[in-house]
PDB file of C-alpha atoms in Angstrom:
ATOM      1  CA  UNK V   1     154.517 127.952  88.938  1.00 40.00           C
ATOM      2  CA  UNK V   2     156.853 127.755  92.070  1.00 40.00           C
ATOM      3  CA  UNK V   3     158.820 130.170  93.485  1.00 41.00           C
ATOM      4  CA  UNK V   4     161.400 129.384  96.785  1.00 37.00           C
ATOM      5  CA  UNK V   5     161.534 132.380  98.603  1.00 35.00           C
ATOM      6  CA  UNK V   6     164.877 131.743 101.067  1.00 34.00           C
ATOM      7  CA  UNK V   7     165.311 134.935 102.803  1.00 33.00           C
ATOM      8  CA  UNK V   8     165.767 135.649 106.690  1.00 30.00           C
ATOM      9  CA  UNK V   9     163.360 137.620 108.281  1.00 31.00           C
ATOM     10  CA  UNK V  10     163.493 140.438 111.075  1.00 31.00           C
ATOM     11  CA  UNK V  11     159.630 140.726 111.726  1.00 33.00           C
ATOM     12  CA  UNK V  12     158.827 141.879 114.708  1.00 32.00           C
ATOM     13  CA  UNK V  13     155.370 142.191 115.353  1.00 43.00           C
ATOM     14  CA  UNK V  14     153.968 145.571 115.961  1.00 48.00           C
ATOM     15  CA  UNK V  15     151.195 147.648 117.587  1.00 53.00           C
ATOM     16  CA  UNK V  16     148.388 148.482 114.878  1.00 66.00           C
ATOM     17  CA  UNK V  17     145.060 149.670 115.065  1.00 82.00           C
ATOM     18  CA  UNK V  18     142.117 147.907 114.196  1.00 92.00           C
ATOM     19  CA  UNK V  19     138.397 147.629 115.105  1.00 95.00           C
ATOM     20  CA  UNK V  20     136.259 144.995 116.521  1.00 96.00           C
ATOM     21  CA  UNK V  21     133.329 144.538 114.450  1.00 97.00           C
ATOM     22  CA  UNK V  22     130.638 141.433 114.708  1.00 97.00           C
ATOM     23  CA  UNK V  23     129.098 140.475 111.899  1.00 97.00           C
ATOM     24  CA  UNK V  24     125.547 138.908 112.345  1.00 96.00           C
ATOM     25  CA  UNK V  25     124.682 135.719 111.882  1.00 95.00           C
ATOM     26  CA  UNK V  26     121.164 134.301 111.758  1.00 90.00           C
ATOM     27  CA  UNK V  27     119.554 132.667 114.820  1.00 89.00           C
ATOM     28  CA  UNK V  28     123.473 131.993 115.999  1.00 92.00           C
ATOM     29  CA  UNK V  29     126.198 133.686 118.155  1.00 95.00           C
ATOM     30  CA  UNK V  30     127.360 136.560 115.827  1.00 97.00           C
ATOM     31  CA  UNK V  31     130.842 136.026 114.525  1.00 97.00           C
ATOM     32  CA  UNK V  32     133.635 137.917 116.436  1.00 97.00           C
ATOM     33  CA  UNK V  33     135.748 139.771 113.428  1.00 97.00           C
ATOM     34  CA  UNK V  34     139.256 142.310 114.245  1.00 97.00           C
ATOM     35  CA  UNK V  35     139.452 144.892 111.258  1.00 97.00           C
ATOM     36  CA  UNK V  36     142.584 146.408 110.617  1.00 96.00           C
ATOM     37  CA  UNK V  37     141.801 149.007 107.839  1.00 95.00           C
ATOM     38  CA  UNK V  38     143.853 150.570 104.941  1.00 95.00           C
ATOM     39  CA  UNK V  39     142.900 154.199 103.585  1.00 91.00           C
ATOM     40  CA  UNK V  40     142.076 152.952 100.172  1.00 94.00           C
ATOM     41  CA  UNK V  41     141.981 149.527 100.215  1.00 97.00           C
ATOM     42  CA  UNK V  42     142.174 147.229  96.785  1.00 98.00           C
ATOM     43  CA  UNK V  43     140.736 143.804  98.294  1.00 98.00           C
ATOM     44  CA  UNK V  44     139.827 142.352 101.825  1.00 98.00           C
ATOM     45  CA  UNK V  45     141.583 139.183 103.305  1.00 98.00           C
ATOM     46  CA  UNK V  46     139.690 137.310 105.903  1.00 98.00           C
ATOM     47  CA  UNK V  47     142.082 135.021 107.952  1.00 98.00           C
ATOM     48  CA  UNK V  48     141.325 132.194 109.647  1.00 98.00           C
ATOM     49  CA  UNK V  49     143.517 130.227 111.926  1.00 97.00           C
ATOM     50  CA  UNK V  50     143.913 126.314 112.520  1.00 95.00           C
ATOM     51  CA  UNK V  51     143.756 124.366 115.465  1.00 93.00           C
ATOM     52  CA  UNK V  52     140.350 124.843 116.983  1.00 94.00           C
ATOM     53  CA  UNK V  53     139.617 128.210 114.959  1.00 94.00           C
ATOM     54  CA  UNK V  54     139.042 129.955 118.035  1.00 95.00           C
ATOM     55  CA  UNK V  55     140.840 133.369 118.719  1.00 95.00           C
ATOM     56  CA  UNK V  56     138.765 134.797 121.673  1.00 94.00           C
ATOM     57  CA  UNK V  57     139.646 138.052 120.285  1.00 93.00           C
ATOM     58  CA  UNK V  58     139.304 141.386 122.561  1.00 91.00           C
ATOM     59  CA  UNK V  59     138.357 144.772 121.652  1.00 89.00           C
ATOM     60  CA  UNK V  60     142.179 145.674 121.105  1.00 88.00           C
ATOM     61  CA  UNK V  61     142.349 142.625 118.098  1.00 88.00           C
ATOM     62  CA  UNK V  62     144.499 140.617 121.164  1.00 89.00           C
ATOM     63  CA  UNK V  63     144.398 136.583 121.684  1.00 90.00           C
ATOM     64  CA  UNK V  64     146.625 134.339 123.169  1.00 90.00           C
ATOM     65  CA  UNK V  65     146.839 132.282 120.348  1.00 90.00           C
ATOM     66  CA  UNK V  66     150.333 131.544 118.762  1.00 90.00           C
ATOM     67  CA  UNK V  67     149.587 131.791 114.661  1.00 94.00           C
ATOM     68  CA  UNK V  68     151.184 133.202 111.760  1.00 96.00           C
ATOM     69  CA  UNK V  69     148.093 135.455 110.342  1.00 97.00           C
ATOM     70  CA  UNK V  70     147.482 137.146 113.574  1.00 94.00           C
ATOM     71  CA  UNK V  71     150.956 137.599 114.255  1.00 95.00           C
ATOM     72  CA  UNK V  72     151.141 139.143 110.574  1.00 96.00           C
ATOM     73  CA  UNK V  73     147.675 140.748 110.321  1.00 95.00           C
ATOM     74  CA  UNK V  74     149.580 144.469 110.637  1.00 94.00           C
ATOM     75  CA  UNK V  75     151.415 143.577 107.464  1.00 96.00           C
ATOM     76  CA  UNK V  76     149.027 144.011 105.243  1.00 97.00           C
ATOM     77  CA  UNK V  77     148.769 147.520 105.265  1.00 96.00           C
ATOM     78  CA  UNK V  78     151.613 148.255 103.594  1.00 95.00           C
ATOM     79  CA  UNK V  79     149.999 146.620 100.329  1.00 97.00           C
ATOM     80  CA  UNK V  80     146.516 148.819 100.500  1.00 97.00           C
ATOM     81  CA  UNK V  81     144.799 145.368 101.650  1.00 98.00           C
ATOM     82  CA  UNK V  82     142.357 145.212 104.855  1.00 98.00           C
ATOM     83  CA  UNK V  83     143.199 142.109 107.128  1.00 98.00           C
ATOM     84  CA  UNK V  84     140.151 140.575 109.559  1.00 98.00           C
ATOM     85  CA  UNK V  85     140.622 138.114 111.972  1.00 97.00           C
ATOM     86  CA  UNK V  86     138.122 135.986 111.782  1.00 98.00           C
ATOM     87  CA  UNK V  87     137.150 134.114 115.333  1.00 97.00           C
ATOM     88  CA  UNK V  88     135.252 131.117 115.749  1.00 96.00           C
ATOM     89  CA  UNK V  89     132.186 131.071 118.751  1.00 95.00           C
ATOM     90  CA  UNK V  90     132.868 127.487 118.799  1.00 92.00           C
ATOM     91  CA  UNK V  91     135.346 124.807 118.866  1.00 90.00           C
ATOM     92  CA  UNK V  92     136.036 123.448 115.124  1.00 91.00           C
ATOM     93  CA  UNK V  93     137.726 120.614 116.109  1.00 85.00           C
ATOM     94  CA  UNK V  94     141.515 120.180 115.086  1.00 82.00           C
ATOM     95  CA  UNK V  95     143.573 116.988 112.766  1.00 76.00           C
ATOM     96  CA  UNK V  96     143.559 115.176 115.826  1.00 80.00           C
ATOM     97  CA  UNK V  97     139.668 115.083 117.496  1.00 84.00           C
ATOM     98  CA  UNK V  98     138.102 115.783 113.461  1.00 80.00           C
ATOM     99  CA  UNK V  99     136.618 119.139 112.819  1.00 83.00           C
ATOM    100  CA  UNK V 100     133.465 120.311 111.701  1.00 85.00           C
ATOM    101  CA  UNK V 101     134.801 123.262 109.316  1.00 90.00           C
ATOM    102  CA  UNK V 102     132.904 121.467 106.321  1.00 89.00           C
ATOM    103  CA  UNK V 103     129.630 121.455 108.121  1.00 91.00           C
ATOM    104  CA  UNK V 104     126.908 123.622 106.678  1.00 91.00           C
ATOM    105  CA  UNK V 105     126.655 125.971 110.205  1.00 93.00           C
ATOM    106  CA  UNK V 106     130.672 127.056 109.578  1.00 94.00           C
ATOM    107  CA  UNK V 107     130.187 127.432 105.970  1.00 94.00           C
ATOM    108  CA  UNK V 108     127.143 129.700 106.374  1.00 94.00           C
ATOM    109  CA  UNK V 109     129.116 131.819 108.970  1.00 96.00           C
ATOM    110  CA  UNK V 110     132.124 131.829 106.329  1.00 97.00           C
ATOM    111  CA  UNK V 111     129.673 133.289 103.884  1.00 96.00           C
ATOM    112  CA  UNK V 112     127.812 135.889 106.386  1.00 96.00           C
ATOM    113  CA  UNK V 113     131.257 137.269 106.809  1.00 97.00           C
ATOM    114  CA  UNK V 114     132.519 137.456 103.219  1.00 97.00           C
ATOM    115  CA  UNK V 115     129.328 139.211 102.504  1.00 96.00           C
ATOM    116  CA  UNK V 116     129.630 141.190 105.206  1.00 97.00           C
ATOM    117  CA  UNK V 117     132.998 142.895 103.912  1.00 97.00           C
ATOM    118  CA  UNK V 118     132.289 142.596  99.880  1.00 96.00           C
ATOM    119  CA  UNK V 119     128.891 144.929 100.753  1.00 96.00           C
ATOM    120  CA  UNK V 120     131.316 146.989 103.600  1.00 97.00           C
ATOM    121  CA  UNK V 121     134.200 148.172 101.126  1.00 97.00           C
ATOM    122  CA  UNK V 122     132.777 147.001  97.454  1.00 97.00           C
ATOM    123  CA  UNK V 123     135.781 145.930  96.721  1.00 98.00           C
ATOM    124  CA  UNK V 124     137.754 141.729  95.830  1.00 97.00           C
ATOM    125  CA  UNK V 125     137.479 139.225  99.236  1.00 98.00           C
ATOM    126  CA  UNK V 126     139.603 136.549  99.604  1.00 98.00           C
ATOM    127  CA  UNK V 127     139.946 134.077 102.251  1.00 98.00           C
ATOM    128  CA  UNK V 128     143.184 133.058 103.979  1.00 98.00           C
ATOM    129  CA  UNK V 129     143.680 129.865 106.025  1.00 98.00           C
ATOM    130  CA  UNK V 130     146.598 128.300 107.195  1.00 98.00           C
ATOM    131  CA  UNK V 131     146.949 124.440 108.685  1.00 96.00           C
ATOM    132  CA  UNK V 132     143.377 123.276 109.995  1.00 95.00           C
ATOM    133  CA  UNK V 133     142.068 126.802 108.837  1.00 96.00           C
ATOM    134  CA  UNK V 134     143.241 125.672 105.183  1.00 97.00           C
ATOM    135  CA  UNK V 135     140.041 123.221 105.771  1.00 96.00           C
ATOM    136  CA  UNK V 136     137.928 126.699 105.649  1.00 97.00           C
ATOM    137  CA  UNK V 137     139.210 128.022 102.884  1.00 97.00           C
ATOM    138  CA  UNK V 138     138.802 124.593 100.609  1.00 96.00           C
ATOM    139  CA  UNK V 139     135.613 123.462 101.840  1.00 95.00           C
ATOM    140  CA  UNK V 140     133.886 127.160 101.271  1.00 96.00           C
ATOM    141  CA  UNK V 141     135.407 127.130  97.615  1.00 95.00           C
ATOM    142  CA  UNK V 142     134.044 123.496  97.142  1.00 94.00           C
ATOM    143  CA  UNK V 143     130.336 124.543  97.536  1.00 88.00           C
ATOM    144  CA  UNK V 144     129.823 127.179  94.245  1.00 67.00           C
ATOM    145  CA  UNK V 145     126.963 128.732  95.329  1.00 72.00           C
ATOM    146  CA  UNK V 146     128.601 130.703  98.081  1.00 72.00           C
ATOM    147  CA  UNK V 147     132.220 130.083  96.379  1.00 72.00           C
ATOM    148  CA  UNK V 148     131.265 132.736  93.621  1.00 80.00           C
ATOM    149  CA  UNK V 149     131.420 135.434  95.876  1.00 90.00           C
ATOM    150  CA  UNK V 150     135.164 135.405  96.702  1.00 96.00           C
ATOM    151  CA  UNK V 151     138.210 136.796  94.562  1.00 96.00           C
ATOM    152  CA  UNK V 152     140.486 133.947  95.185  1.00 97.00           C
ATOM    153  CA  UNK V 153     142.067 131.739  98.216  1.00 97.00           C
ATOM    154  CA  UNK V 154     145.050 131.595 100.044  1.00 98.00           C
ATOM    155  CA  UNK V 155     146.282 128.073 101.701  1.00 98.00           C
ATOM    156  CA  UNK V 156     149.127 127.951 104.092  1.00 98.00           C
ATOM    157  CA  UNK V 157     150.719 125.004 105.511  1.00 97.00           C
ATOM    158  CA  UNK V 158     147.637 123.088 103.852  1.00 97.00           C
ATOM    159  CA  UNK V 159     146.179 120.102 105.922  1.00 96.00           C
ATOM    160  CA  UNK V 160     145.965 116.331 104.727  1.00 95.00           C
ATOM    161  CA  UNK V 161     143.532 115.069 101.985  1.00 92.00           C
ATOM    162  CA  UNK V 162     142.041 118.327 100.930  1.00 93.00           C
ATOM    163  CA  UNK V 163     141.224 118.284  97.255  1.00 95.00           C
ATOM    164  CA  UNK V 164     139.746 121.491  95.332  1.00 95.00           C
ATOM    165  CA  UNK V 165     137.206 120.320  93.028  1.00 92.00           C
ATOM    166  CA  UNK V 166     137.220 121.854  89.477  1.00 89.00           C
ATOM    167  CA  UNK V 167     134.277 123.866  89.784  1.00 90.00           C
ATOM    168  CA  UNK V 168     136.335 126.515  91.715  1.00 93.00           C
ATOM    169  CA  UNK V 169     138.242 128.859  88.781  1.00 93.00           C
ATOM    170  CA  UNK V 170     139.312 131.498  91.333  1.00 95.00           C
ATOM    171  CA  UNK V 171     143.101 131.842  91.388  1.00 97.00           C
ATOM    172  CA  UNK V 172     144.450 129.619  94.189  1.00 98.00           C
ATOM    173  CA  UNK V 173     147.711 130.248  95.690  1.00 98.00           C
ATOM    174  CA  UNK V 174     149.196 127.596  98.190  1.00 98.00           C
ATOM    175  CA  UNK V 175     152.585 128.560 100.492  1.00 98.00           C
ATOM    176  CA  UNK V 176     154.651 125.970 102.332  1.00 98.00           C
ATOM    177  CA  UNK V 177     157.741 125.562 104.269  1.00 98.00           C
ATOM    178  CA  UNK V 178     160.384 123.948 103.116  1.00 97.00           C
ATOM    179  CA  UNK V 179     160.967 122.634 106.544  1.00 98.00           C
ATOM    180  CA  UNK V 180     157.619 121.570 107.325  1.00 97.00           C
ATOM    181  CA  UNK V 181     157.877 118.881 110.008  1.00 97.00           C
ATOM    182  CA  UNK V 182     153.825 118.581 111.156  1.00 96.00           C
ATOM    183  CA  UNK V 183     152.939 114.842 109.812  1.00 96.00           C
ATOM    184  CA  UNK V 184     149.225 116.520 109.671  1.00 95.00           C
ATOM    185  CA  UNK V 185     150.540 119.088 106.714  1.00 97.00           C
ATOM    186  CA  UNK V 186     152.853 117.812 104.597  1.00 97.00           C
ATOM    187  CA  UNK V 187     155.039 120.081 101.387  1.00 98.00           C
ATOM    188  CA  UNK V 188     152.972 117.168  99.384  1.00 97.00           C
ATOM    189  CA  UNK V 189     149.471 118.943 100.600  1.00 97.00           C
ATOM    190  CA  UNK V 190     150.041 121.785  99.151  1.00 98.00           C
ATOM    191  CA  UNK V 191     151.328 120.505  95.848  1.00 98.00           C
ATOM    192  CA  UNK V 192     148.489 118.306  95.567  1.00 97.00           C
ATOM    193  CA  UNK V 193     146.100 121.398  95.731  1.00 97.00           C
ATOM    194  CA  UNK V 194     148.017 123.338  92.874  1.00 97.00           C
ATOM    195  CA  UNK V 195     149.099 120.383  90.468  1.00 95.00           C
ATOM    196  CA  UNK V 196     145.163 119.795  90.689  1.00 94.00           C
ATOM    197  CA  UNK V 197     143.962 123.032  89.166  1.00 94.00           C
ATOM    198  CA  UNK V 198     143.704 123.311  85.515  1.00 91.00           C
ATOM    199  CA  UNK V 199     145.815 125.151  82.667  1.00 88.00           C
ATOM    200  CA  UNK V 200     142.572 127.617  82.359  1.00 89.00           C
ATOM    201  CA  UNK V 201     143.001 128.582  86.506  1.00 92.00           C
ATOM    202  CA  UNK V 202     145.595 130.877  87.783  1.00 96.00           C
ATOM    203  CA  UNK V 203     147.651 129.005  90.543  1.00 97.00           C
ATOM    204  CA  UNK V 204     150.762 128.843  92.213  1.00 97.00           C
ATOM    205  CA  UNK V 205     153.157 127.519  95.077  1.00 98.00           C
ATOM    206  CA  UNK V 206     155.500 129.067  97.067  1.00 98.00           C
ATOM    207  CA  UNK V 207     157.737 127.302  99.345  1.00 98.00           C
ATOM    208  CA  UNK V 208     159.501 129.404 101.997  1.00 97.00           C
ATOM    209  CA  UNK V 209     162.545 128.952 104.116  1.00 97.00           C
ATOM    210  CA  UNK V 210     164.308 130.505 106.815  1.00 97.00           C
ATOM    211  CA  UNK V 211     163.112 131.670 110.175  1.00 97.00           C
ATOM    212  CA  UNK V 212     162.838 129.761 113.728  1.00 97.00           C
ATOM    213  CA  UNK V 213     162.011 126.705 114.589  1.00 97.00           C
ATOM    214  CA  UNK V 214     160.902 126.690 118.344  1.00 97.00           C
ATOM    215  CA  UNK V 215     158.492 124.165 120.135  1.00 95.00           C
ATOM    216  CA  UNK V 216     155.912 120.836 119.052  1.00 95.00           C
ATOM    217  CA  UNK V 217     156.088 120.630 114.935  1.00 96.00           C
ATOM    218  CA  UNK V 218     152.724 121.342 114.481  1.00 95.00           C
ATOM    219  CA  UNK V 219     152.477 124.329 116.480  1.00 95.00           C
ATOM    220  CA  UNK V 220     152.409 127.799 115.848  1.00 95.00           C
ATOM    221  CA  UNK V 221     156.203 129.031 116.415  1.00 96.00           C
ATOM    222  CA  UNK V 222     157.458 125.932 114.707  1.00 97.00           C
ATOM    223  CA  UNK V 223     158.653 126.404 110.930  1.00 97.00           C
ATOM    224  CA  UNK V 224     154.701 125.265 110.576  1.00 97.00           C
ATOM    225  CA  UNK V 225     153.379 128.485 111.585  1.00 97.00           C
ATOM    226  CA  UNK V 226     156.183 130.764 109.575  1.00 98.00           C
ATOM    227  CA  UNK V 227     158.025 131.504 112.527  1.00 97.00           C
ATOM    228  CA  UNK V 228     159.978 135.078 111.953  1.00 96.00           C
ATOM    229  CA  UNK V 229     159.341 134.591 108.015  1.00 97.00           C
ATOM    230  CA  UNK V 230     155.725 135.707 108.161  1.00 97.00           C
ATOM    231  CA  UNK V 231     156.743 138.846 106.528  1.00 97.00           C
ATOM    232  CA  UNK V 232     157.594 136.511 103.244  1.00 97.00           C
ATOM    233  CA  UNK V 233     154.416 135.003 103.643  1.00 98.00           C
ATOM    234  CA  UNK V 234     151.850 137.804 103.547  1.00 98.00           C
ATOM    235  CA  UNK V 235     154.626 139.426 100.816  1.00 98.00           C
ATOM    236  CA  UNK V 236     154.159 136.409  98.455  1.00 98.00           C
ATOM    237  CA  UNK V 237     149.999 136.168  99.469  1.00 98.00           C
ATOM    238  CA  UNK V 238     149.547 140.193  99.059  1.00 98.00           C
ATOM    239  CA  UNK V 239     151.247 140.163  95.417  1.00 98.00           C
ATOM    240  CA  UNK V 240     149.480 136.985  94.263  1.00 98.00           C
ATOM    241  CA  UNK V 241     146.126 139.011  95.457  1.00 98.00           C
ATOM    242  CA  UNK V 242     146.808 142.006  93.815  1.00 98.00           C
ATOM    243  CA  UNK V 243     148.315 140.490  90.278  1.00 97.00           C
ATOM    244  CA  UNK V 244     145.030 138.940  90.505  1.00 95.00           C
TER     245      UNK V 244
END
């Protein structure tokens, strides 16, 4: 199914609460994690950004970095789903120097986290990525012995030559841009993702319009990274996670 959402947005990003919690991980750094919580929440999203994956995040949730899902991590709320930011100790690498987000020590930090928040609340995880972080989400769902313990994923702005192998039947929802303009995510990564899933696996693309287009293409307040439509895109994610 696809659905063109073409509405201008007003977000402004605002002050919310949330927790720093690391989450350990065996014989490594722990993983740096910003919890913003709901009062009865009905599934977890775990968000990870592109680029280099690295948020530095500070005990207020706070990072320098210019991306969609931490500019939109307050949003959730509003649908009864917890957001985490999920930081990276180390660089992942980015479409330009190769990354390392399919290597077994990410993976196994991926999993320590999901685990983490299914035992925490007992209740559906799913894992968010958008551009490089799309990498995360695909190559965790790829390996089914830790894919099995996720709900779903969420792709955003999905990066060049990721396939989803069939042995992932979670419900898979890709969103684009309709003005995407970064040669390292193209509309045609995303369709590729969804037109690949079978008739038995719930699925679906959303292309979004609208907003600002300000800086490098590939960047984070470019129509790449949702700029002033991220409202539309954690509305379309947070409905896909809850039909499901």
């Amino acid at each position: 199914m696809k659905i063109i959402i073409c509405l201008i947005s007003l977000f402004v990003p605002a002050f919310v609460y949330g927790q720093l919690l690391e989450v350990p991980q065996t014989g490594e750094t722990p993983t740096k994690t910003f919890l913003i919580e709901t009062a009865k929440p009905k599934a977890v999203v775990l968000l990870f950004i592109g680029g280099d994956g690295v948020l530095d995040l500070k005990s207020d949730g706070s990072t320098t970095k210019q991306n969609p899902l931490n500019r939109s991590a307050g949003l959730w709320q509003q649908y009864g789903i917890n957001s985490v930011l999920v930081d990276s100790p180390y660089d992942l690498g980015d479409a330009r120097r190769g990354n390392v987000r399919g290597k077994s020590e990410h993976i196994a930090r991926v999993e320590s986290v999901v685990k983490y928040y299914r035992n925490k609340f007992n209740v559906p995880v799913w894992i968010f990525g958008h551009s490089m972080g799309t990498v995360t989400a695909v190559q965790f769902a790829n390996q089914s012995e830790k894919s099995g313990a996720v709900a779903g994923i969420i792709i955003a702005g999905t990066h060049i030559g990721e396939t989803l192998g069939n042995n992932f039947s979670k419900p898979v929802m890709a969103i684009h841009h309709q003005k995407e303009a970064c040669a390292a995510t193209p509309i045609s990564a995303s369709e590729s993702i969804i037109k690949g899933r079978s008739k038995e696996t719930k699925s679906e693309l959303v292309m979004i319009d609208g907003g600002e287009d300000v800086g490098l293409p590939c960047m984070g307040l470019a129509y790449h990274g949702f700029n002033k439509v991220e409202d539309q895109m954690v509305n379309a994610a947070a409905k896909f996670i809850l039909a499901n």
